[in-house]
């Protein structure tokens, strides 16, 4: 009888011990899983936020840069891929000088046409560079929606920031660079650099 | 009889209670692991979802060339817990597979183990352990290892290298781990310093045994010795460089107490100000530390190299008469060849464009080769030339000749790639400067490590 009583008490004790231990462990389990769930949900939230921040991509992006097709760029009213020494001579009546000199860098003769608003350099018939430092020459960039963005020296940089956000965001030394694609879609080494001062474009340089 | 039956029932109940308690304790051990054990399936399933969602598998795939890959697949079913200090790690073994358009082969790792490490159930790290591998018991404990452990965070790509000797980080190396930071040395301050380095991976195909071997040198670029395959049935093993991997290596560098001047009552230098570490010099023959090719556009990785590497507006190629080495402005520059200074231009302000043909500030050095030929090496777009140099000065590979920059036509365009332009002429004829540069480059412009 006594043994049975002791046995009953032991069982009761063990049963209570079992219930308490199980509750404790389940609680710990929940706590640890909550941590895991939190880490999992953090990852998803981060992605969700990134998606939320995704804006409408206005122009073609490549990494930290923007790309624009050569077909969509005009300078001084001439399509970029049609600029030759002859087209410069026929379009700009205010030509100040024309010099041809040997360039050590290119190991070739370079001809430079200088106008009141900028200068054009060629190696033979191939465009080497254009530098625009006055509002007399406008760069026209055709956007993906078909509208034309007109930029010249003195233009405010707001629209450049809006439409070429990647390039604007990764500017170095107040310069934003847009790379050019050829007519056939090849990414070339040619680029247009917009040098900016106090929220306005100061000069525009095309380097082929 | 009835009493005996009741007693038996009670005994069974007691047994059940004990079993229940034990099982609860086992769960507790899983949640707070102290010893390697298999990971709970719920945790692993959840982490697998995070892994898939974060697209980390892409980062565990290495392209060996255009048509072949090495895929590192996590073996989730074989994952286990381990611990290092206060952090909890789940180890998921990574199994490599070689794939190309023609075949898919299993790879035999000869000197390493690879794991996907999940730290505190949040950080995903690719861990490569090279060193003593116990083939019969490959699941190592971090506290027992001897060798190098490279941990590459898959999210931010930062890499930490630890050299272990029987589970302890070697104290003589500058790669400080948590454990060595707990040593008795007085620490005033420190900072995380990062630089880019490369590891080389070699493969060997053993045709008679249908095997592919895989060997990585995480700190250099040396092929393995033949010992590694001695116990294999292969009759002939020829190792070839499969790929190189750039790593952003970060080291926690700690500075000891600055010395105190006794004369002024212990004023001394500002406590906590670290001494400025002297800029490490490049290996002789390299113009700067970490010599890499500068891209000429976002896609043209070889545009900085010599030859018809440039792409015109019309899509045709154009000749580039030198090599552009990527260099952040104000990086100390060293000559690739000893010689005499023959030209200096040093009057252009940092960032000044001048015109589309301008080299900016430059220095030119003439070298007479053992063949009697004269090589002229020009370094362009510099911010400045070392003041003590003038035409006629002799320079050697350990002399700093100037600071790189963005002067001349490099001041505009090439936005992402500041560089030093190096061009060489032998007897006044343009030649590829790469032949004189110590670091060599693969076909895609990746540097091949050539330590000095």
XYZ file of C-alpha atoms in Angstrom:
660
model
C 0.000 0.000 0.000
C 2.827 2.337 0.998
C 4.836 1.368 -2.077
C 1.818 2.072 -4.259
C 1.405 5.511 -2.643
C 5.082 6.373 -3.197
C 4.818 5.095 -6.762
C 1.735 7.260 -7.416
C 3.514 10.357 -6.042
C 6.600 9.612 -8.164
C 4.472 9.229 -11.277
C 2.625 12.459 -10.530
C 5.937 14.256 -10.003
C 7.405 12.825 -13.193
C 4.282 13.683 -15.161
C 4.392 17.299 -13.952
C 8.153 17.404 -14.676
C 7.528 16.044 -18.178
C 4.802 18.621 -18.909
C 6.946 21.533 -17.631
C 10.019 20.389 -19.592
C 8.002 19.960 -22.765
C 6.438 23.433 -22.421
C 9.885 24.944 -21.759
C 11.426 23.240 -24.764
C 8.562 24.201 -27.057
C 8.909 27.791 -25.902
C 12.666 27.748 -26.642
C 11.918 26.137 -29.958
C 9.447 28.876 -30.826
C 11.890 31.579 -29.791
C 14.661 30.157 -31.954
C 12.362 29.624 -34.919
C 11.053 33.168 -34.522
C 14.650 34.347 -34.923
C 14.984 32.250 -38.051
C 11.619 33.410 -39.392
C 12.696 36.977 -38.738
C 15.920 36.488 -40.683
C 14.023 34.861 -43.529
C 11.388 37.578 -43.544
C 14.097 40.281 -43.393
C 15.558 38.922 -46.589
C 12.190 39.006 -48.292
C 11.405 42.499 -46.996
C 14.705 43.776 -48.297
C 13.906 42.439 -51.728
C 10.410 43.844 -51.522
C 11.780 47.278 -50.661
C 14.219 47.103 -53.523
C 11.361 46.260 -55.829
C 9.324 49.098 -54.381
C 12.161 51.500 -55.056
C 12.487 50.321 -58.620
C 11.512 53.246 -60.757
C 10.383 53.218 -64.323
C 13.534 52.719 -66.346
C 13.538 55.626 -68.765
C 16.731 54.895 -70.624
C 18.884 51.862 -71.206
C 21.074 51.007 -68.247
C 24.249 48.964 -68.033
C 25.686 48.510 -64.566
C 26.505 51.972 -63.278
C 26.170 53.523 -66.728
C 23.585 54.468 -69.272
C 23.822 53.594 -72.930
C 22.422 55.493 -75.878
C 22.477 54.582 -79.542
C 24.539 56.730 -81.890
C 21.365 56.982 -84.024
C 19.662 58.884 -81.222
C 22.283 61.613 -80.837
C 22.581 64.799 -82.880
C 25.072 67.599 -82.349
C 24.475 71.034 -83.779
C 21.651 69.602 -85.857
C 23.834 66.913 -87.470
C 23.310 63.244 -86.664
C 26.341 61.989 -84.778
C 27.111 59.198 -87.220
C 26.996 61.676 -90.099
C 29.491 64.167 -88.687
C 32.476 64.513 -91.038
C 34.925 67.366 -91.724
C 32.734 68.329 -94.698
C 29.516 68.464 -92.683
C 31.279 70.593 -90.052
C 32.594 72.967 -92.708
C 29.195 73.296 -94.364
C 27.178 73.658 -91.156
C 29.289 76.037 -89.105
C 29.891 79.345 -90.725
C 31.551 80.773 -87.652
C 34.686 78.663 -88.059
C 37.573 80.356 -86.279
C 40.434 78.043 -87.130
C 41.363 74.785 -88.775
C 44.700 73.204 -87.880
C 46.258 69.843 -88.622
C 48.989 68.596 -86.291
C 50.769 65.341 -85.484
C 49.437 63.598 -82.392
C 51.892 61.445 -80.465
C 49.004 59.760 -78.704
C 47.385 58.503 -81.903
C 50.569 58.435 -84.006
C 48.559 60.202 -86.704
C 47.709 63.674 -87.972
C 44.682 65.197 -86.268
C 42.666 68.028 -87.816
C 40.931 70.355 -85.372
C 38.094 72.705 -86.431
C 37.385 75.405 -83.864
C 34.176 77.447 -83.779
C 32.941 80.046 -81.264
C 31.117 77.330 -79.334
C 33.368 74.317 -79.509
C 35.902 72.248 -81.380
C 35.736 69.153 -83.586
C 38.736 66.831 -84.086
C 39.159 64.246 -86.823
C 41.739 61.687 -87.859
C 41.200 61.646 -91.599
C 37.416 61.498 -91.943
C 36.857 59.761 -88.612
C 35.495 61.794 -85.745
C 37.874 61.814 -82.779
C 36.243 64.262 -80.401
C 33.829 67.153 -79.979
C 34.068 69.661 -77.150
C 31.166 72.066 -76.581
C 31.755 74.953 -74.195
C 29.113 77.461 -75.290
C 25.372 77.408 -75.746
C 25.849 77.917 -79.475
C 25.872 74.144 -80.031
C 23.104 71.891 -78.725
C 23.291 68.162 -78.141
C 20.013 66.429 -78.878
C 19.361 63.089 -77.223
C 16.341 61.115 -78.405
C 14.730 59.371 -75.464
C 13.098 55.953 -75.537
C 9.657 57.605 -75.608
C 10.637 59.466 -78.796
C 10.901 62.889 -77.173
C 14.074 64.941 -77.628
C 16.214 66.099 -74.721
C 18.167 69.249 -75.678
C 21.332 69.895 -73.701
C 23.862 72.634 -74.118
C 26.298 74.556 -71.981
C 24.200 76.180 -69.248
C 21.300 73.674 -69.289
C 20.167 72.623 -65.814
C 21.055 69.047 -64.925
C 17.576 67.982 -63.661
C 16.559 66.197 -66.836
C 19.923 64.442 -67.140
C 19.412 63.183 -63.611
C 15.892 62.000 -64.408
C 16.606 60.220 -67.655
C 20.168 58.999 -67.094
C 19.872 58.214 -63.427
C 22.586 55.550 -63.269
C 25.183 57.700 -65.002
C 24.195 60.720 -62.924
C 24.420 58.758 -59.687
C 27.887 57.428 -60.472
C 29.401 60.753 -61.533
C 33.034 61.390 -60.683
C 34.529 64.862 -60.282
C 31.187 66.434 -61.336
C 31.306 64.519 -64.600
C 28.608 62.211 -65.798
C 29.395 59.810 -68.622
C 26.966 58.183 -71.054
C 28.360 55.480 -73.318
C 27.360 55.137 -76.946
C 26.197 52.132 -78.911
C 26.879 51.784 -82.608
C 24.036 51.597 -85.156
C 24.262 47.822 -84.969
C 23.962 47.850 -81.173
C 27.610 47.259 -80.197
C 28.666 49.050 -77.012
C 31.530 51.239 -78.217
C 34.320 53.023 -76.352
C 32.800 56.357 -77.366
C 31.209 58.401 -74.617
C 29.617 61.752 -73.934
C 30.834 63.475 -70.782
C 28.725 66.200 -69.209
C 30.800 68.373 -66.879
C 28.512 70.010 -64.341
C 28.947 73.105 -62.201
C 26.341 74.304 -59.669
C 23.491 72.255 -61.107
C 24.131 73.259 -64.723
C 26.018 71.705 -67.606
C 29.311 73.529 -68.093
C 30.801 71.641 -71.036
C 29.996 68.587 -73.129
C 32.738 66.343 -74.495
C 32.283 63.533 -76.948
C 35.263 61.234 -77.135
C 35.321 58.522 -79.800
C -2.445 -10.431 -10.426
C -4.473 -7.250 -10.837
C -2.019 -5.396 -8.591
C 0.902 -6.650 -10.641
C -0.821 -5.405 -13.775
C -1.345 -1.948 -12.270
C 2.309 -1.867 -11.229
C 3.387 -2.838 -14.744
C 1.212 -0.068 -16.183
C 2.774 2.402 -13.789
C 6.275 1.278 -14.674
C 5.455 1.740 -18.337
C 4.173 5.240 -17.616
C 7.381 6.106 -15.748
C 9.408 4.810 -18.684
C 7.368 6.918 -21.083
C 7.903 9.983 -18.914
C 11.664 9.417 -18.882
C 11.715 8.892 -22.647
C 9.653 12.039 -23.159
C 12.016 14.066 -21.004
C 15.040 12.686 -22.820
C 13.526 13.504 -26.204
C 12.825 17.065 -25.046
C 16.425 17.396 -23.921
C 17.611 16.192 -27.319
C 15.556 18.942 -29.002
C 17.162 21.441 -26.674
C 20.613 20.264 -27.758
C 19.688 20.802 -31.388
C 18.677 24.355 -30.774
C 21.786 25.244 -28.840
C 24.399 23.082 -30.490
C 27.783 22.634 -29.010
C 28.932 19.646 -31.009
C 28.606 18.801 -34.653
C 25.284 17.206 -35.237
C 22.854 16.963 -38.069
C 20.823 20.118 -38.554
C 17.072 20.100 -38.034
C 15.160 19.755 -41.256
C 12.873 22.732 -40.636
C 15.838 25.079 -40.157
C 17.558 23.672 -43.230
C 14.404 23.920 -45.339
C 13.947 27.546 -44.323
C 17.576 28.402 -45.040
C 17.293 26.643 -48.374
C 14.401 28.973 -49.263
C 16.523 31.993 -48.332
C 19.440 30.569 -50.347
C 17.277 30.024 -53.432
C 15.528 33.339 -53.074
C 18.832 35.232 -52.827
C 20.104 33.527 -55.964
C 23.312 32.437 -54.223
C 23.633 29.364 -56.466
C 24.776 31.710 -59.235
C 27.611 32.857 -56.993
C 28.567 29.238 -56.426
C 28.966 28.635 -60.145
C 32.377 29.350 -61.615
C 32.901 29.792 -65.327
C 36.147 28.150 -66.423
C 35.730 29.356 -69.956
C 32.896 30.318 -72.313
C 31.442 26.823 -72.485
C 32.274 25.172 -69.194
C 31.335 25.707 -65.590
C 32.092 24.283 -62.211
C 28.920 24.010 -60.187
C 29.157 23.868 -56.402
C 25.989 22.241 -55.162
C 25.058 22.400 -51.473
C 24.388 18.980 -49.987
C 21.612 20.144 -47.683
C 20.932 16.619 -46.401
C 24.480 16.331 -45.057
C 24.557 19.656 -43.257
C 25.700 19.826 -39.643
C 26.256 22.314 -36.857
C 29.559 23.574 -35.611
C 30.574 26.541 -33.534
C 33.311 29.116 -33.401
C 33.450 31.376 -30.348
C 29.984 32.863 -29.878
C 28.776 32.330 -33.410
C 26.725 29.428 -34.585
C 27.571 27.924 -37.942
C 25.700 25.453 -40.079
C 28.019 23.640 -42.470
C 26.584 22.513 -45.771
C 29.114 20.502 -47.798
C 29.568 21.748 -51.362
C 30.024 19.130 -54.048
C 31.621 20.287 -57.302
C 30.633 19.132 -60.749
C 32.368 20.006 -64.009
C 30.008 20.725 -66.895
C 30.557 21.672 -70.487
C 28.584 21.258 -73.681
C 29.860 17.682 -74.086
C 30.076 16.180 -70.630
C 29.329 16.434 -66.973
C 31.903 14.942 -64.592
C 32.324 14.653 -60.884
C 35.358 16.420 -59.527
C 37.812 15.021 -57.036
C 39.049 17.691 -54.630
C 42.694 17.076 -53.914
C 43.676 19.517 -51.223
C 40.548 21.126 -49.974
C 37.062 20.999 -48.567
C 34.373 23.437 -49.539
C 31.370 24.346 -47.442
C 28.499 26.711 -47.554
C 28.649 28.206 -44.077
C 25.564 29.798 -42.649
C 26.518 32.020 -39.757
C 23.869 32.635 -37.110
C 21.254 31.519 -39.651
C 21.636 34.824 -41.504
C 25.007 35.177 -43.301
C 25.837 32.909 -46.223
C 29.541 32.293 -46.688
C 31.481 30.115 -49.092
C 34.287 28.549 -47.081
C 37.271 26.947 -48.733
C 39.584 25.026 -46.485
C 42.945 24.039 -47.917
C 45.325 22.057 -45.809
C 45.397 18.761 -43.977
C 42.282 16.839 -44.930
C 41.357 13.752 -42.988
C 39.853 11.682 -45.782
C 38.157 9.279 -43.421
C 36.597 12.085 -41.379
C 36.214 15.059 -43.681
C 33.764 16.989 -41.489
C 36.333 19.019 -39.637
C 35.937 20.980 -36.461
C 37.168 24.524 -36.825
C 39.013 24.139 -33.519
C 41.130 21.307 -34.865
C 42.158 22.480 -38.322
C 45.618 23.224 -39.687
C 45.661 25.069 -42.984
C 44.058 28.057 -44.674
C 40.399 28.925 -44.425
C 39.074 31.408 -46.954
C 35.629 32.726 -46.129
C 33.842 34.558 -48.918
C 30.608 36.312 -47.957
C 28.176 35.640 -50.787
C 26.209 38.815 -50.209
C 28.906 41.520 -50.106
C 31.735 39.436 -51.632
C 34.169 40.370 -48.845
C 36.720 37.675 -48.166
C 38.614 36.895 -45.017
C 41.613 34.561 -44.919
C 42.612 32.788 -41.744
C 45.714 30.646 -41.356
C 45.194 28.019 -38.707
C 47.655 25.879 -36.776
C 45.816 23.177 -34.839
C 42.721 25.329 -34.542
C 44.543 28.559 -33.617
C 45.068 31.485 -35.940
C 48.787 31.871 -36.591
C 49.853 34.967 -34.636
C 52.669 35.991 -36.979
C 50.321 36.754 -39.841
C 48.478 40.010 -40.304
C 45.200 38.227 -40.774
C 43.626 38.705 -37.405
C 40.679 36.668 -36.291
C 38.372 37.166 -33.368
C 40.290 34.714 -31.273
C 43.650 36.440 -31.699
C 42.081 39.808 -31.023
C 41.316 38.492 -27.579
C 45.037 38.163 -26.849
C 46.827 40.221 -24.198
C 48.304 42.817 -26.563
C 47.335 46.437 -25.858
C 45.072 47.651 -28.580
C 44.397 51.330 -29.152
C 42.674 51.321 -32.488
C 42.291 49.451 -35.709
C 40.635 49.507 -39.055
C 39.430 47.204 -41.751
C 41.767 47.360 -44.730
C 40.721 45.771 -47.985
C 42.594 45.019 -51.176
C 42.001 42.860 -54.203
C 43.959 39.689 -54.743
C 43.591 36.616 -56.888
C 43.455 32.923 -56.272
C 44.235 30.384 -58.990
C 42.400 27.161 -59.640
C 43.954 24.331 -61.601
C 42.251 21.291 -63.092
C 43.604 18.069 -64.497
C 41.661 15.526 -66.525
C 42.700 11.931 -66.022
C 41.461 10.131 -69.113
C 42.264 6.558 -68.097
C 40.262 6.856 -64.877
C 37.566 9.258 -66.109
C 38.336 11.758 -63.362
C 38.731 15.494 -63.079
C 41.021 16.801 -60.344
C 40.592 20.213 -58.854
C 43.226 22.216 -56.966
C 43.077 25.765 -55.675
C 45.928 27.939 -54.531
C 44.157 30.574 -52.494
C 47.173 32.760 -51.773
C 49.183 32.535 -54.977
C 49.209 30.894 -58.355
C 51.301 27.754 -58.088
C 50.189 24.430 -59.585
C 50.116 21.419 -57.256
C 52.903 18.903 -56.900
C 52.339 15.431 -58.310
C 51.975 14.041 -54.742
C 48.346 15.033 -54.703
C 47.371 12.481 -57.301
C 49.883 9.788 -56.364
C 47.228 7.536 -54.838
C 44.926 7.805 -57.863
C 44.905 5.308 -60.742
C 45.885 8.049 -63.222
C 48.964 7.318 -65.282
C 49.553 10.884 -66.366
C 48.212 14.075 -64.794
C 48.827 17.425 -66.436
C 47.581 20.427 -64.515
C 46.340 23.503 -66.313
C 45.138 26.853 -65.014
C 41.334 26.756 -65.136
C 40.487 30.218 -63.861
C 41.537 32.950 -61.516
C 39.208 34.508 -58.994
C 39.586 38.059 -57.733
C 38.824 38.410 -54.035
C 38.301 41.477 -51.981
C 40.522 40.539 -49.054
C 39.817 42.431 -45.884
C 42.052 42.395 -42.854
C 41.388 43.879 -39.486
C 44.599 45.761 -38.844
C 45.182 46.832 -35.271
C 47.663 49.399 -34.160
C 49.503 49.188 -30.833
C 49.803 52.127 -28.417
C 51.668 55.057 -29.941
C 54.920 55.868 -28.115
C 54.673 58.546 -25.426
C 57.172 61.384 -25.153
C 58.550 61.482 -21.578
C 59.752 65.129 -21.699
C 56.398 66.943 -21.635
C 54.741 64.944 -18.962
C 53.390 62.283 -21.186
C 51.655 64.379 -23.863
C 52.896 62.364 -26.806
C 51.032 61.917 -29.991
C 47.247 61.782 -30.121
C 46.158 58.605 -28.444
C 44.298 56.399 -30.814
C 45.819 57.882 -33.957
C 47.127 55.006 -36.030
C 50.504 55.417 -37.704
C 50.106 55.906 -41.451
C 51.016 52.557 -43.001
C 53.690 52.979 -45.667
C 52.347 52.202 -49.143
C 53.581 48.772 -50.166
C 55.721 48.858 -53.291
C 54.774 46.740 -56.287
C 56.944 43.846 -57.388
C 59.831 45.025 -59.626
C 58.457 45.267 -63.147
C 54.947 46.254 -62.093
C 54.051 49.952 -62.327
C 51.698 49.895 -59.344
C 50.565 47.486 -56.660
C 47.776 45.230 -57.992
C 48.354 45.775 -61.695
C 45.126 45.310 -63.646
C 43.928 46.382 -67.088
C 41.604 49.400 -67.183
C 38.361 48.926 -69.092
C 37.694 51.452 -71.845
C 33.907 51.130 -71.588
C 31.504 49.205 -69.367
C 31.912 46.156 -71.591
C 35.334 46.430 -73.244
C 37.527 44.641 -70.683
C 40.449 44.487 -73.118
C 40.062 48.081 -74.300
C 43.021 49.127 -72.169
C 45.379 46.740 -73.920
C 47.784 47.255 -76.811
C 46.600 46.646 -80.381
C 43.272 46.968 -82.175
C 41.348 46.905 -78.948
C 39.306 50.090 -79.122
C 35.777 50.182 -80.555
C 34.831 53.177 -82.663
C 31.386 54.775 -82.896
C 30.735 52.861 -86.104
C 31.599 49.535 -84.455
C 34.990 49.178 -86.148
C 38.166 48.713 -84.099
C 40.938 51.217 -83.576
C 44.587 50.831 -82.599
C 45.589 51.603 -79.024
C 49.326 52.207 -78.798
C 49.835 51.398 -75.130
C 48.489 49.672 -72.050
C 46.114 51.370 -69.634
C 46.643 50.151 -66.084
C 43.759 50.834 -63.725
C 44.905 53.227 -61.013
C 42.938 55.393 -58.627
C 44.303 58.965 -58.732
C 47.375 59.534 -56.545
C 48.543 55.915 -56.626
C 52.383 55.831 -56.371
C 53.905 54.861 -59.717
C 57.120 52.896 -60.288
C 59.013 52.339 -63.571
C 58.619 48.945 -65.219
C 62.200 49.225 -66.523
C 65.263 50.873 -64.988
C 66.700 53.740 -67.021
C 67.254 57.447 -67.471
C 64.575 60.136 -67.529
C 64.451 61.725 -70.997
C 61.248 63.806 -70.813
C 59.022 65.310 -68.144
C 55.771 67.278 -68.533
C 54.552 68.391 -65.120
C 52.559 71.593 -65.591
C 48.988 70.350 -65.823
C 46.666 70.592 -62.860
C 44.990 67.393 -61.618
C 41.795 66.825 -63.611
C 42.756 69.311 -66.381
C 41.604 68.173 -69.838
C 43.741 70.335 -72.231
C 42.478 68.650 -75.442
C 41.501 65.319 -76.989
C 45.135 64.446 -77.842
C 46.761 65.336 -74.544
C 48.756 62.862 -72.479
C 48.537 65.233 -69.518
C 51.530 65.121 -67.191
C 54.025 62.504 -68.294
C 57.437 61.074 -67.687
C 59.489 59.169 -70.259
C 62.361 56.858 -69.376
C 64.968 55.419 -71.726
C 66.434 51.973 -71.083
C 69.276 50.283 -72.913
C 68.598 46.562 -73.174
C 71.370 43.940 -73.029
C 70.921 43.604 -76.793
C 71.872 47.254 -77.187
C 68.349 48.239 -78.192
C 66.903 51.358 -76.636
C 63.434 51.222 -75.117
C 61.527 54.390 -74.314
C 58.694 53.973 -71.829
C 56.153 56.752 -71.410
C 53.800 57.050 -68.432
C 50.884 59.440 -69.030
C 47.875 61.138 -67.354
C 49.783 61.587 -64.097
C 48.766 64.026 -61.398
C 52.391 64.811 -60.655
C 55.983 63.734 -61.233
C 58.260 63.179 -58.242
C 59.892 66.552 -57.556
C 63.439 65.278 -57.229
C 63.435 63.846 -60.759
C 64.626 65.754 -63.798
C 65.777 64.900 -67.285
C 68.970 62.868 -66.851
C 67.993 61.307 -63.498
C 68.528 57.586 -63.213
C 65.563 55.596 -61.931
C 65.134 51.991 -60.881
C 62.115 49.821 -60.168
C 62.014 50.787 -56.503
C 61.929 54.551 -57.137
C 58.562 56.295 -57.009
C 58.430 58.376 -60.181
C 55.082 60.082 -59.631
C 51.431 59.826 -58.758
C 48.801 58.569 -61.174
C 45.880 60.817 -62.034
C 43.421 61.964 -64.665
C 45.150 64.666 -66.661
C 44.973 65.252 -70.400
C 42.266 63.506 -72.365
C 41.739 61.019 -69.519
C 40.162 63.853 -67.541
C 36.911 63.301 -69.431
C 35.189 60.122 -70.511
C 36.497 56.778 -69.277
C 34.526 57.737 -66.178
C 34.870 54.476 -64.325
C 38.445 53.729 -65.238
C 41.080 56.141 -64.051
C 44.365 54.796 -65.354
C 48.022 55.298 -66.161
C 48.748 54.971 -69.876
C 52.055 53.183 -70.530
C 53.512 53.006 -74.002
C 56.856 51.688 -75.165
C 58.928 52.176 -78.274
C 61.958 50.088 -79.193
C 64.260 51.994 -81.526
C 61.340 54.371 -82.120
C 58.914 51.609 -83.132
C 55.810 51.058 -81.021
C 55.787 47.696 -79.190
C 53.451 46.082 -76.688
C 54.464 47.214 -73.181
C 52.960 44.056 -71.650
C 56.191 42.198 -72.471
C 58.024 44.425 -69.970
C 55.356 44.306 -67.243
C 55.798 41.639 -64.600
C 52.104 40.814 -64.199
C 50.687 38.926 -67.172
C 47.068 38.934 -68.250
C 44.720 36.231 -69.473
C 42.737 36.608 -72.683
C 39.912 38.316 -70.816
C 42.280 40.778 -69.152
C 42.394 39.056 -65.773
C 45.814 39.419 -64.114
C 47.777 36.231 -63.537
C 49.483 36.519 -60.183
C 53.265 36.571 -60.331
C 54.370 37.189 -56.757
C 57.875 38.466 -56.031
